[in-house]
Amino acid sequence: MKKKLLGLLLASTMVFSLAACGSSSDSAKDDSSKDAAATDDAAGDSAESTGKKIGICMPTQSSERWINDGANMKKILEEKGYEVEVQFAEDDTAQQVSQVENFVGKQVDCLVIASIDSKVLVEAENQAKGAGIPIIAYDRLLMDTDAVSYYASFDNVGVGRLIGNYIKEKKDLEAAKAAGESYTIEFFMGSPDDNNAVLLYDGIMEVLKPYLDDGTLDCKSGRTSFEETSILRWSQEQAQSNCENILTAYYAEEDLDIACSAFDGFSYGIKAALQGAGYTAENWPMVTGQDAEVMATKNIIDGTQTMSIYKDTRLLAEKCASMVDAVLQGTEPEINETETYDNGVFVVPTYICDPVAVDKDNYQEVLIDGGYYTEDQLK
Ligand code: BGC
């Protein structure tokens, strides 16, 4: 570890962009609780069946968020009177292709797809289009196809910026730069077949690249490009083994100060690698993450993860469900992004939700007071 700033403690109490986060979280919270209330009301008088079937394809049950996404979507769509079937493909692309094909065979009325690798789904999506089945892309953009009608997600570049800015502000990189000091950092980025992972990396580098260039951030492995740091299928095991290898090869003499992780699952692997390498509370690095899973939030509380990105999947499911309604009823859903999400064929009309950075200072307000988790779940 190079000269550390004495003001570190001070810096860690500095407000990063919680004011901004707070306001977006408040609005997300407000929106979602309104939406939840609306859903409850609707449930009361709308349980009448529409006679329509919705097929939902989720990537995996290995991560908590997708289980919640699947459950939220099913609940909301059933409350709207749809028959819903959710399939998980356990990160197996061939399995996801056959799940989409099966839904086409069953003649569902609409498909919602959170893809594993959307490039391999193009042919199956064409089959859906040929059968007149509209498709909504859920959280991950479906690339290279004109068969998708709408896309609902979070601001993925924004997720990267939140992570980058958290590091920048909590480590006070400007002060470190002025003092000629540096922090060591390593990157653990998302799956190369997931468009979100690229956008997230871009958002991180938009903030951190200047500090890598001027030496304020010192990446000893030299692995800073997306290609060098991306981890196929968001594998926790691969993140752990990458971290173990990096610690052994580059951090024998000096501690790692920052593990810039794009996913809570990676952060669990990084935690295990750090423990294996003998890191303790004394020299534990800043560890970032994404999804604010229950386990990640517990780790934030006990200090083995520093922050995560909260994505209110209730809100996402609500917005996506309203897209399903719209395509089936021939109406226009709410869209707030019509320029950014080009899938290689066209710019897909999108609804983007705001992500929020959470750490030990605001998890109570954002996650518990916001009704996402109960206090008991985090014990
Ligand atoms: C999602 C993230 C998630 C990751 C791994 C991404 O596409 O946007 O929220 O952490 O996949 O499952």
mmCIF file of C-alpha atoms and ligand atoms in Angstrom:
data_model
loop_
_atom_site.group_PDB
_atom_site.id
_atom_site.type_symbol
_atom_site.label_atom_id
_atom_site.label_comp_id
_atom_site.label_asym_id
_atom_site.label_seq_id
_atom_site.Cartn_x
_atom_site.Cartn_y
_atom_site.Cartn_z
ATOM 1 C CA MET A 1 0.000 0.000 0.000
ATOM 2 C CA LYS A 2 1.465 3.302 -0.967
ATOM 3 C CA LYS A 3 1.262 6.430 1.193
ATOM 4 C CA LYS A 4 -2.304 6.581 2.297
ATOM 5 C CA LEU A 5 -4.119 9.787 2.888
ATOM 6 C CA LEU A 6 -4.478 10.602 6.537
ATOM 7 C CA GLY A 7 -7.736 12.218 5.680
ATOM 8 C CA LEU A 8 -9.132 8.888 4.576
ATOM 9 C CA LEU A 9 -11.475 8.634 7.496
ATOM 10 C CA LEU A 10 -12.618 12.133 6.836
ATOM 11 C CA ALA A 11 -13.090 11.337 3.182
ATOM 12 C CA SER A 12 -15.124 8.290 4.022
ATOM 13 C CA THR A 13 -17.560 10.441 5.920
ATOM 14 C CA MET A 14 -17.871 12.838 3.001
ATOM 15 C CA VAL A 15 -21.178 12.838 1.293
ATOM 16 C CA PHE A 16 -20.582 11.416 -2.175
ATOM 17 C CA SER A 17 -23.506 11.963 -4.425
ATOM 18 C CA LEU A 18 -26.102 10.773 -2.016
ATOM 19 C CA ALA A 19 -28.021 13.953 -2.447
ATOM 20 C CA ALA A 20 -28.484 13.087 -6.083
ATOM 21 C CA CYS A 21 -28.888 9.406 -5.359
ATOM 22 C CA GLY A 22 -31.280 10.197 -2.579
ATOM 23 C CA SER A 23 -33.499 12.174 -4.829
ATOM 24 C CA SER A 24 -33.553 9.538 -7.528
ATOM 25 C CA SER A 25 -34.014 6.839 -4.935
ATOM 26 C CA ASP A 26 -36.827 8.800 -3.421
ATOM 27 C CA SER A 27 -38.526 9.127 -6.723
ATOM 28 C CA ALA A 28 -37.917 5.471 -7.572
ATOM 29 C CA LYS A 29 -39.226 4.532 -4.165
ATOM 30 C CA ASP A 30 -42.182 6.820 -4.509
ATOM 31 C CA ASP A 31 -42.938 5.553 -7.961
ATOM 32 C CA SER A 32 -42.626 1.937 -7.001
ATOM 33 C CA SER A 33 -44.740 2.260 -3.898
ATOM 34 C CA LYS A 34 -47.339 4.081 -5.974
ATOM 35 C CA ASP A 35 -47.049 1.351 -8.554
ATOM 36 C CA ALA A 36 -47.329 -1.326 -5.905
ATOM 37 C CA ALA A 37 -50.412 0.368 -4.534
ATOM 38 C CA ALA A 38 -51.851 0.623 -8.026
ATOM 39 C CA THR A 39 -51.142 -3.055 -8.530
ATOM 40 C CA ASP A 40 -52.873 -3.956 -5.289
ATOM 41 C CA ASP A 41 -55.898 -1.927 -6.278
ATOM 42 C CA ALA A 42 -55.878 -3.515 -9.674
ATOM 43 C CA ALA A 43 -55.623 -6.953 -8.115
ATOM 44 C CA GLY A 44 -58.837 -6.329 -6.255
ATOM 45 C CA ASP A 45 -61.001 -5.832 -9.296
ATOM 46 C CA SER A 46 -58.942 -7.074 -12.206
ATOM 47 C CA ALA A 47 -58.208 -10.699 -11.446
ATOM 48 C CA GLU A 48 -60.553 -11.414 -14.342
ATOM 49 C CA SER A 49 -58.619 -13.379 -16.937
ATOM 50 C CA THR A 50 -57.611 -11.733 -20.187
ATOM 51 C CA GLY A 51 -57.311 -15.207 -21.681
ATOM 52 C CA LYS A 52 -53.778 -14.299 -22.773
ATOM 53 C CA LYS A 53 -50.545 -16.142 -22.004
ATOM 54 C CA ILE A 54 -47.160 -14.560 -21.361
ATOM 55 C CA GLY A 55 -43.888 -16.490 -21.587
ATOM 56 C CA ILE A 56 -41.025 -15.131 -19.508
ATOM 57 C CA CYS A 57 -37.425 -16.228 -20.122
ATOM 58 C CA MET A 58 -34.964 -15.430 -17.338
ATOM 59 C CA PRO A 59 -31.228 -16.192 -17.547
ATOM 60 C CA THR A 60 -30.485 -18.021 -14.297
ATOM 61 C CA GLN A 61 -31.507 -18.776 -10.752
ATOM 62 C CA SER A 62 -27.898 -18.684 -9.588
ATOM 63 C CA SER A 63 -28.293 -15.017 -8.720
ATOM 64 C CA GLU A 64 -30.957 -13.706 -6.409
ATOM 65 C CA ARG A 65 -31.926 -10.789 -8.599
ATOM 66 C CA TRP A 66 -33.261 -12.898 -11.468
ATOM 67 C CA ILE A 67 -35.333 -15.026 -9.114
ATOM 68 C CA ASN A 68 -36.877 -11.812 -7.785
ATOM 69 C CA ASP A 69 -37.325 -10.426 -11.298
ATOM 70 C CA GLY A 70 -39.137 -13.590 -12.398
ATOM 71 C CA ALA A 71 -41.354 -13.581 -9.306
ATOM 72 C CA ASN A 72 -42.170 -9.860 -9.602
ATOM 73 C CA MET A 73 -43.072 -10.143 -13.274
ATOM 74 C CA LYS A 74 -45.266 -13.189 -12.668
ATOM 75 C CA LYS A 75 -47.091 -11.527 -9.795
ATOM 76 C CA ILE A 76 -47.727 -8.257 -11.609
ATOM 77 C CA LEU A 77 -48.826 -9.869 -14.853
ATOM 78 C CA GLU A 78 -51.096 -12.343 -13.070
ATOM 79 C CA GLU A 79 -52.685 -9.437 -11.233
ATOM 80 C CA LYS A 80 -53.376 -7.937 -14.629
ATOM 81 C CA GLY A 81 -55.216 -11.106 -15.606
ATOM 82 C CA TYR A 82 -52.561 -12.849 -17.681
ATOM 83 C CA GLU A 83 -51.554 -16.481 -17.476
ATOM 84 C CA VAL A 84 -47.798 -16.479 -16.879
ATOM 85 C CA GLU A 85 -45.064 -19.074 -17.227
ATOM 86 C CA VAL A 86 -41.491 -18.277 -16.138
ATOM 87 C CA GLN A 87 -38.517 -20.297 -17.397
ATOM 88 C CA PHE A 88 -34.925 -20.024 -16.149
ATOM 89 C CA ALA A 89 -32.109 -21.236 -18.406
ATOM 90 C CA GLU A 90 -29.299 -21.522 -15.832
ATOM 91 C CA ASP A 91 -26.934 -19.549 -18.065
ATOM 92 C CA ASP A 92 -27.114 -22.218 -20.754
ATOM 93 C CA THR A 93 -27.666 -20.475 -24.092
ATOM 94 C CA ALA A 94 -28.962 -23.592 -25.877
ATOM 95 C CA GLN A 95 -31.499 -24.098 -23.106
ATOM 96 C CA GLN A 96 -32.700 -20.512 -23.466
ATOM 97 C CA VAL A 97 -33.083 -20.931 -27.230
ATOM 98 C CA SER A 98 -35.265 -24.008 -26.729
ATOM 99 C CA GLN A 99 -37.289 -22.247 -24.034
ATOM 100 C CA VAL A 100 -38.066 -19.419 -26.467
ATOM 101 C CA GLU A 101 -38.922 -21.949 -29.192
ATOM 102 C CA ASN A 102 -41.184 -23.853 -26.800
ATOM 103 C CA PHE A 103 -43.044 -20.679 -25.919
ATOM 104 C CA VAL A 104 -43.498 -19.996 -29.643
ATOM 105 C CA GLY A 105 -44.792 -23.566 -30.027
ATOM 106 C CA LYS A 106 -47.241 -22.984 -27.181
ATOM 107 C CA GLN A 107 -48.445 -19.848 -28.978
ATOM 108 C CA VAL A 108 -48.012 -17.487 -26.073
ATOM 109 C CA ASP A 109 -49.363 -14.002 -26.739
ATOM 110 C CA CYS A 110 -46.212 -12.143 -25.696
ATOM 111 C CA LEU A 111 -42.634 -13.026 -24.778
ATOM 112 C CA VAL A 112 -40.491 -11.264 -22.191
ATOM 113 C CA ILE A 113 -36.805 -12.142 -22.491
ATOM 114 C CA ALA A 114 -33.852 -11.397 -20.218
ATOM 115 C CA SER A 115 -31.206 -12.947 -22.431
ATOM 116 C CA ILE A 116 -28.016 -14.836 -21.635
ATOM 117 C CA ASP A 117 -26.348 -14.177 -24.983
ATOM 118 C CA SER A 118 -28.852 -12.426 -27.220
ATOM 119 C CA LYS A 119 -26.840 -13.103 -30.380
ATOM 120 C CA VAL A 120 -27.790 -16.780 -30.259
ATOM 121 C CA LEU A 121 -31.483 -15.960 -29.831
ATOM 122 C CA VAL A 122 -31.907 -14.154 -33.155
ATOM 123 C CA GLU A 123 -33.323 -17.135 -35.055
ATOM 124 C CA ALA A 124 -35.753 -18.077 -32.269
ATOM 125 C CA GLU A 125 -36.860 -14.433 -32.090
ATOM 126 C CA ASN A 126 -37.551 -14.538 -35.822
ATOM 127 C CA GLN A 127 -39.770 -17.547 -35.246
ATOM 128 C CA ALA A 128 -41.687 -15.561 -32.638
ATOM 129 C CA LYS A 129 -42.025 -12.651 -35.014
ATOM 130 C CA GLY A 130 -43.233 -14.989 -37.776
ATOM 131 C CA ALA A 131 -45.865 -16.331 -35.371
ATOM 132 C CA GLY A 132 -47.007 -12.788 -34.538
ATOM 133 C CA ILE A 133 -45.687 -12.916 -30.960
ATOM 134 C CA PRO A 134 -44.339 -9.567 -29.736
ATOM 135 C CA ILE A 135 -41.156 -9.568 -27.640
ATOM 136 C CA ILE A 136 -40.134 -7.254 -24.813
ATOM 137 C CA ALA A 137 -36.451 -7.169 -23.829
ATOM 138 C CA TYR A 138 -36.123 -7.313 -20.048
ATOM 139 C CA ASP A 139 -33.090 -5.615 -18.489
ATOM 140 C CA ARG A 140 -30.687 -6.878 -21.177
ATOM 141 C CA LEU A 141 -31.058 -5.496 -24.687
ATOM 142 C CA LEU A 142 -31.798 -8.055 -27.406
ATOM 143 C CA MET A 143 -29.185 -7.354 -30.053
ATOM 144 C CA ASP A 144 -29.284 -7.782 -33.839
ATOM 145 C CA THR A 145 -33.010 -8.242 -34.202
ATOM 146 C CA ASP A 146 -36.050 -6.307 -35.358
ATOM 147 C CA ALA A 147 -38.341 -8.730 -33.519
ATOM 148 C CA VAL A 148 -38.177 -6.774 -30.254
ATOM 149 C CA SER A 149 -40.835 -4.116 -29.588
ATOM 150 C CA TYR A 150 -39.633 -2.435 -26.397
ATOM 151 C CA TYR A 151 -36.868 -2.570 -23.813
ATOM 152 C CA ALA A 152 -37.038 -1.909 -20.065
ATOM 153 C CA SER A 153 -33.837 -1.607 -18.036
ATOM 154 C CA PHE A 154 -31.775 0.519 -15.698
ATOM 155 C CA ASP A 155 -29.383 3.202 -16.844
ATOM 156 C CA ASN A 156 -26.429 0.872 -17.335
ATOM 157 C CA VAL A 157 -23.855 3.569 -18.102
ATOM 158 C CA GLY A 158 -25.273 5.282 -15.013
ATOM 159 C CA VAL A 159 -24.552 2.150 -12.939
ATOM 160 C CA GLY A 160 -20.914 2.375 -14.043
ATOM 161 C CA ARG A 161 -20.762 6.096 -13.285
ATOM 162 C CA LEU A 162 -22.173 5.515 -9.802
ATOM 163 C CA ILE A 163 -19.479 2.901 -9.097
ATOM 164 C CA GLY A 164 -16.745 5.116 -10.570
ATOM 165 C CA ASN A 165 -17.893 8.177 -8.674
ATOM 166 C CA TYR A 166 -18.155 6.225 -5.433
ATOM 167 C CA ILE A 167 -14.498 5.229 -5.769
ATOM 168 C CA LYS A 168 -13.486 8.722 -6.839
ATOM 169 C CA GLU A 169 -15.245 10.477 -3.989
ATOM 170 C CA LYS A 170 -14.760 8.005 -1.151
ATOM 171 C CA LYS A 171 -11.063 7.634 -1.914
ATOM 172 C CA ASP A 172 -10.829 11.348 -2.689
ATOM 173 C CA LEU A 173 -8.814 10.761 -5.836
ATOM 174 C CA GLU A 174 -8.442 14.484 -6.478
ATOM 175 C CA ALA A 175 -6.670 14.940 -3.145
ATOM 176 C CA ALA A 176 -4.535 11.853 -3.786
ATOM 177 C CA LYS A 177 -3.590 13.226 -7.189
ATOM 178 C CA ALA A 178 -2.648 16.625 -5.733
ATOM 179 C CA ALA A 179 -0.505 14.900 -3.114
ATOM 180 C CA GLY A 180 1.132 12.585 -5.668
ATOM 181 C CA GLU A 181 -0.302 9.511 -3.960
ATOM 182 C CA SER A 182 -1.896 6.445 -5.459
ATOM 183 C CA TYR A 183 -4.241 3.552 -4.795
ATOM 184 C CA THR A 184 -3.965 0.083 -6.256
ATOM 185 C CA ILE A 185 -7.048 -1.144 -8.111
ATOM 186 C CA GLU A 186 -8.200 -4.229 -10.024
ATOM 187 C CA PHE A 187 -11.263 -4.617 -12.250
ATOM 188 C CA PHE A 188 -13.810 -7.435 -12.416
ATOM 189 C CA MET A 189 -16.214 -6.650 -15.251
ATOM 190 C CA GLY A 190 -19.353 -8.324 -16.565
ATOM 191 C CA SER A 191 -20.026 -10.869 -19.263
ATOM 192 C CA PRO A 192 -18.831 -9.955 -22.771
ATOM 193 C CA ASP A 193 -22.085 -11.272 -24.284
ATOM 194 C CA ASP A 194 -24.187 -8.891 -22.164
ATOM 195 C CA ASN A 195 -24.591 -5.378 -23.601
ATOM 196 C CA ASN A 196 -25.137 -4.077 -20.048
ATOM 197 C CA ALA A 197 -21.618 -5.133 -19.092
ATOM 198 C CA VAL A 198 -20.060 -3.013 -21.841
ATOM 199 C CA LEU A 199 -22.147 0.025 -20.913
ATOM 200 C CA LEU A 200 -21.294 -0.391 -17.241
ATOM 201 C CA TYR A 201 -17.577 -0.583 -18.050
ATOM 202 C CA ASP A 202 -17.897 2.580 -20.176
ATOM 203 C CA GLY A 203 -19.530 4.405 -17.255
ATOM 204 C CA ILE A 204 -16.780 3.331 -14.849
ATOM 205 C CA MET A 205 -13.999 4.334 -17.208
ATOM 206 C CA GLU A 206 -15.618 7.668 -17.994
ATOM 207 C CA VAL A 207 -14.882 8.521 -14.337
ATOM 208 C CA LEU A 208 -11.730 6.512 -13.543
ATOM 209 C CA LYS A 209 -9.687 6.512 -16.744
ATOM 210 C CA PRO A 210 -8.103 9.931 -16.102
ATOM 211 C CA TYR A 211 -6.836 8.635 -12.745
ATOM 212 C CA LEU A 212 -5.453 5.467 -14.341
ATOM 213 C CA ASP A 213 -3.752 7.608 -16.967
ATOM 214 C CA ASP A 214 -2.109 9.950 -14.445
ATOM 215 C CA GLY A 215 -1.112 7.139 -12.044
ATOM 216 C CA THR A 216 -3.439 8.067 -9.154
ATOM 217 C CA LEU A 217 -4.960 4.638 -9.713
ATOM 218 C CA ASP A 218 -2.373 1.915 -10.116
ATOM 219 C CA CYS A 219 -3.599 -1.325 -11.696
ATOM 220 C CA LYS A 220 -0.681 -3.656 -11.038
ATOM 221 C CA SER A 221 -1.971 -6.459 -13.274
ATOM 222 C CA GLY A 222 -2.234 -3.943 -16.118
ATOM 223 C CA ARG A 223 -5.654 -5.370 -16.932
ATOM 224 C CA THR A 224 -7.870 -2.375 -17.525
ATOM 225 C CA SER A 225 -9.573 -3.024 -20.870
ATOM 226 C CA PHE A 226 -13.031 -4.561 -21.068
ATOM 227 C CA GLU A 227 -11.636 -7.578 -22.921
ATOM 228 C CA GLU A 228 -9.065 -8.241 -20.212
ATOM 229 C CA THR A 229 -11.405 -7.814 -17.256
ATOM 230 C CA SER A 230 -14.756 -9.192 -18.462
ATOM 231 C CA ILE A 231 -15.939 -12.463 -16.919
ATOM 232 C CA LEU A 232 -18.036 -14.796 -19.052
ATOM 233 C CA ARG A 233 -21.606 -15.391 -17.816
ATOM 234 C CA TRP A 234 -20.961 -13.287 -14.724
ATOM 235 C CA SER A 235 -19.323 -16.286 -13.016
ATOM 236 C CA GLN A 236 -18.617 -15.905 -9.293
ATOM 237 C CA GLU A 237 -16.138 -18.791 -9.434
ATOM 238 C CA GLN A 238 -14.212 -17.168 -12.268
ATOM 239 C CA ALA A 239 -14.120 -13.851 -10.391
ATOM 240 C CA GLN A 240 -12.714 -15.652 -7.346
ATOM 241 C CA SER A 241 -10.060 -17.416 -9.351
ATOM 242 C CA ASN A 242 -9.126 -14.221 -11.249
ATOM 243 C CA CYS A 243 -8.789 -12.410 -7.926
ATOM 244 C CA GLU A 244 -6.715 -15.224 -6.376
ATOM 245 C CA ASN A 245 -4.367 -15.205 -9.363
ATOM 246 C CA ILE A 246 -4.027 -11.437 -9.366
ATOM 247 C CA LEU A 247 -3.337 -11.281 -5.613
ATOM 248 C CA THR A 248 -0.670 -13.969 -5.913
ATOM 249 C CA ALA A 249 1.013 -12.518 -8.982
ATOM 250 C CA TYR A 250 0.900 -8.786 -8.263
ATOM 251 C CA TYR A 251 0.130 -8.109 -4.619
ATOM 252 C CA ALA A 252 2.740 -10.041 -2.669
ATOM 253 C CA GLU A 253 4.497 -6.832 -1.589
ATOM 254 C CA GLU A 254 1.668 -4.367 -1.568
ATOM 255 C CA ASP A 255 -2.026 -4.559 -0.647
ATOM 256 C CA LEU A 256 -4.887 -4.238 -3.070
ATOM 257 C CA ASP A 257 -6.773 -1.041 -2.171
ATOM 258 C CA ILE A 258 -9.791 -1.255 -4.484
ATOM 259 C CA ALA A 259 -11.591 -4.226 -6.059
ATOM 260 C CA CYS A 260 -13.807 -2.624 -8.686
ATOM 261 C CA SER A 261 -16.466 -5.297 -9.115
ATOM 262 C CA ALA A 262 -19.431 -5.048 -11.478
ATOM 263 C CA PHE A 263 -21.659 -7.587 -9.702
ATOM 264 C CA ASP A 264 -22.401 -8.758 -6.165
ATOM 265 C CA GLY A 265 -21.712 -12.343 -7.222
ATOM 266 C CA PHE A 266 -18.160 -11.324 -8.162
ATOM 267 C CA SER A 267 -17.805 -9.591 -4.813
ATOM 268 C CA TYR A 268 -18.561 -12.847 -2.969
ATOM 269 C CA GLY A 269 -15.778 -14.533 -4.961
ATOM 270 C CA ILE A 270 -13.438 -11.602 -4.311
ATOM 271 C CA LYS A 271 -14.250 -11.784 -0.586
ATOM 272 C CA ALA A 272 -13.277 -15.466 -0.517
ATOM 273 C CA ALA A 273 -10.055 -14.720 -2.429
ATOM 274 C CA LEU A 274 -9.165 -11.870 -0.047
ATOM 275 C CA GLN A 275 -9.811 -14.063 2.994
ATOM 276 C CA GLY A 276 -7.685 -16.798 1.433
ATOM 277 C CA ALA A 277 -4.865 -14.307 0.911
ATOM 278 C CA GLY A 278 -5.012 -13.260 4.567
ATOM 279 C CA TYR A 279 -6.672 -9.851 4.279
ATOM 280 C CA THR A 280 -8.328 -8.670 7.510
ATOM 281 C CA ALA A 281 -10.373 -5.649 8.597
ATOM 282 C CA GLU A 282 -7.068 -3.785 8.898
ATOM 283 C CA ASN A 283 -6.240 -3.887 5.215
ATOM 284 C CA TRP A 284 -9.522 -4.942 3.597
ATOM 285 C CA PRO A 285 -9.902 -3.120 0.256
ATOM 286 C CA MET A 286 -12.887 -1.164 -0.965
ATOM 287 C CA VAL A 287 -15.086 -3.697 -2.772
ATOM 288 C CA THR A 288 -17.889 -2.511 -5.063
ATOM 289 C CA GLY A 289 -20.800 -4.521 -6.486
ATOM 290 C CA GLN A 290 -24.139 -4.440 -8.236
ATOM 291 C CA ASP A 291 -27.707 -5.541 -7.382
ATOM 292 C CA ALA A 292 -27.738 -4.965 -3.609
ATOM 293 C CA GLU A 293 -28.582 -8.626 -3.027
ATOM 294 C CA VAL A 294 -29.425 -9.733 0.519
ATOM 295 C CA MET A 295 -26.016 -11.347 0.976
ATOM 296 C CA ALA A 296 -24.224 -8.305 -0.442
ATOM 297 C CA THR A 297 -26.151 -6.033 1.905
ATOM 298 C CA LYS A 298 -25.187 -8.249 4.852
ATOM 299 C CA ASN A 299 -21.583 -8.001 3.673
ATOM 300 C CA ILE A 300 -21.920 -4.222 3.490
ATOM 301 C CA ILE A 301 -23.161 -4.238 7.066
ATOM 302 C CA ASP A 302 -20.247 -6.417 8.244
ATOM 303 C CA GLY A 303 -17.699 -4.481 6.156
ATOM 304 C CA THR A 304 -16.544 -7.139 3.689
ATOM 305 C CA GLN A 305 -18.226 -5.311 0.803
ATOM 306 C CA THR A 306 -18.224 -1.535 0.625
ATOM 307 C CA MET A 307 -21.085 -0.660 -1.660
ATOM 308 C CA SER A 308 -23.504 -2.003 -4.207
ATOM 309 C CA ILE A 309 -25.971 -0.681 -6.753
ATOM 310 C CA TYR A 310 -29.615 -0.953 -5.839
ATOM 311 C CA LYS A 311 -31.926 -1.586 -8.759
ATOM 312 C CA ASP A 312 -35.573 -1.584 -7.767
ATOM 313 C CA THR A 313 -36.708 -4.633 -9.690
ATOM 314 C CA ARG A 314 -40.292 -3.979 -8.576
ATOM 315 C CA LEU A 315 -40.266 -0.806 -10.629
ATOM 316 C CA LEU A 316 -38.605 -2.518 -13.590
ATOM 317 C CA ALA A 317 -41.198 -5.294 -13.538
ATOM 318 C CA GLU A 318 -43.991 -2.729 -13.358
ATOM 319 C CA LYS A 319 -42.661 -0.830 -16.385
ATOM 320 C CA CYS A 320 -42.078 -4.017 -18.336
ATOM 321 C CA ALA A 321 -45.560 -5.312 -17.523
ATOM 322 C CA SER A 322 -47.037 -2.073 -18.850
ATOM 323 C CA MET A 323 -45.137 -2.701 -22.106
ATOM 324 C CA VAL A 324 -46.767 -6.142 -22.307
ATOM 325 C CA ASP A 325 -50.172 -4.494 -21.853
ATOM 326 C CA ALA A 326 -49.368 -1.955 -24.535
ATOM 327 C CA VAL A 327 -48.288 -4.423 -27.231
ATOM 328 C CA LEU A 328 -51.309 -6.616 -26.557
ATOM 329 C CA GLN A 329 -53.769 -3.751 -26.502
ATOM 330 C CA GLY A 330 -52.221 -1.733 -29.297
ATOM 331 C CA THR A 331 -51.519 1.255 -27.060
ATOM 332 C CA GLU A 332 -48.298 3.191 -26.344
ATOM 333 C CA PRO A 333 -46.357 2.312 -23.178
ATOM 334 C CA GLU A 334 -44.394 4.864 -21.188
ATOM 335 C CA ILE A 335 -40.982 5.388 -22.808
ATOM 336 C CA ASN A 336 -38.252 7.730 -21.588
ATOM 337 C CA GLU A 337 -35.296 6.858 -23.839
ATOM 338 C CA THR A 338 -35.415 6.838 -27.632
ATOM 339 C CA GLU A 339 -31.798 7.467 -28.623
ATOM 340 C CA THR A 340 -29.357 5.293 -26.726
ATOM 341 C CA TYR A 341 -30.355 1.660 -27.065
ATOM 342 C CA ASP A 342 -29.363 0.785 -30.618
ATOM 343 C CA ASN A 343 -29.368 -3.004 -30.954
ATOM 344 C CA GLY A 344 -27.511 -2.996 -34.269
ATOM 345 C CA VAL A 345 -30.743 -3.051 -36.281
ATOM 346 C CA PHE A 346 -32.710 -0.156 -34.795
ATOM 347 C CA VAL A 347 -32.927 2.064 -31.739
ATOM 348 C CA VAL A 348 -35.264 0.188 -29.424
ATOM 349 C CA PRO A 349 -37.794 2.375 -27.557
ATOM 350 C CA THR A 350 -36.860 2.027 -23.912
ATOM 351 C CA TYR A 351 -37.889 2.798 -20.360
ATOM 352 C CA ILE A 352 -34.853 3.379 -18.174
ATOM 353 C CA CYS A 353 -35.052 3.254 -14.363
ATOM 354 C CA ASP A 354 -32.567 4.989 -12.054
ATOM 355 C CA PRO A 355 -29.981 2.925 -10.169
ATOM 356 C CA VAL A 356 -28.908 4.042 -6.683
ATOM 357 C CA ALA A 357 -25.570 3.520 -4.891
ATOM 358 C CA VAL A 358 -25.984 1.933 -1.444
ATOM 359 C CA ASP A 359 -23.461 1.540 1.353
ATOM 360 C CA LYS A 360 -23.501 1.250 5.123
ATOM 361 C CA ASP A 361 -24.570 4.883 5.460
ATOM 362 C CA ASN A 362 -27.765 4.698 3.419
ATOM 363 C CA TYR A 363 -28.840 1.045 3.134
ATOM 364 C CA GLN A 364 -31.283 1.506 6.003
ATOM 365 C CA GLU A 365 -33.014 4.439 4.329
ATOM 366 C CA VAL A 366 -32.944 3.083 0.775
ATOM 367 C CA LEU A 367 -33.434 -0.645 1.228
ATOM 368 C CA ILE A 368 -35.324 -1.030 4.492
ATOM 369 C CA ASP A 369 -37.334 2.180 4.708
ATOM 370 C CA GLY A 370 -37.936 1.815 0.947
ATOM 371 C CA GLY A 371 -39.595 -1.561 1.641
ATOM 372 C CA TYR A 372 -37.196 -3.599 -0.509
ATOM 373 C CA TYR A 373 -35.931 -5.684 2.416
ATOM 374 C CA THR A 374 -37.066 -6.130 5.977
ATOM 375 C CA GLU A 375 -34.664 -5.668 8.858
ATOM 376 C CA ASP A 376 -35.026 -9.406 9.587
ATOM 377 C CA GLN A 377 -33.847 -10.429 6.114
ATOM 378 C CA LEU A 378 -30.572 -8.637 6.739
ATOM 379 C CA LYS A 379 -29.819 -10.336 10.087
HETATM 380 C C1 BGC B 1 -27.729 -6.965 -14.944
HETATM 381 C C2 BGC B 1 -27.140 -6.841 -13.558
HETATM 382 C C3 BGC B 1 -26.693 -8.190 -13.053
HETATM 383 C C4 BGC B 1 -25.879 -8.928 -14.074
HETATM 384 C C5 BGC B 1 -25.518 -10.326 -13.608
HETATM 385 C C6 BGC B 1 -26.771 -7.689 -15.843
HETATM 386 O O1 BGC B 1 -27.310 -7.798 -17.109
HETATM 387 O O2 BGC B 1 -28.031 -5.687 -15.456
HETATM 388 O O3 BGC B 1 -28.075 -6.267 -12.675
HETATM 389 O O4 BGC B 1 -25.899 -8.011 -11.906
HETATM 390 O O5 BGC B 1 -26.549 -8.974 -15.297
HETATM 391 O O6 BGC B 1 -26.649 -11.098 -13.408
#
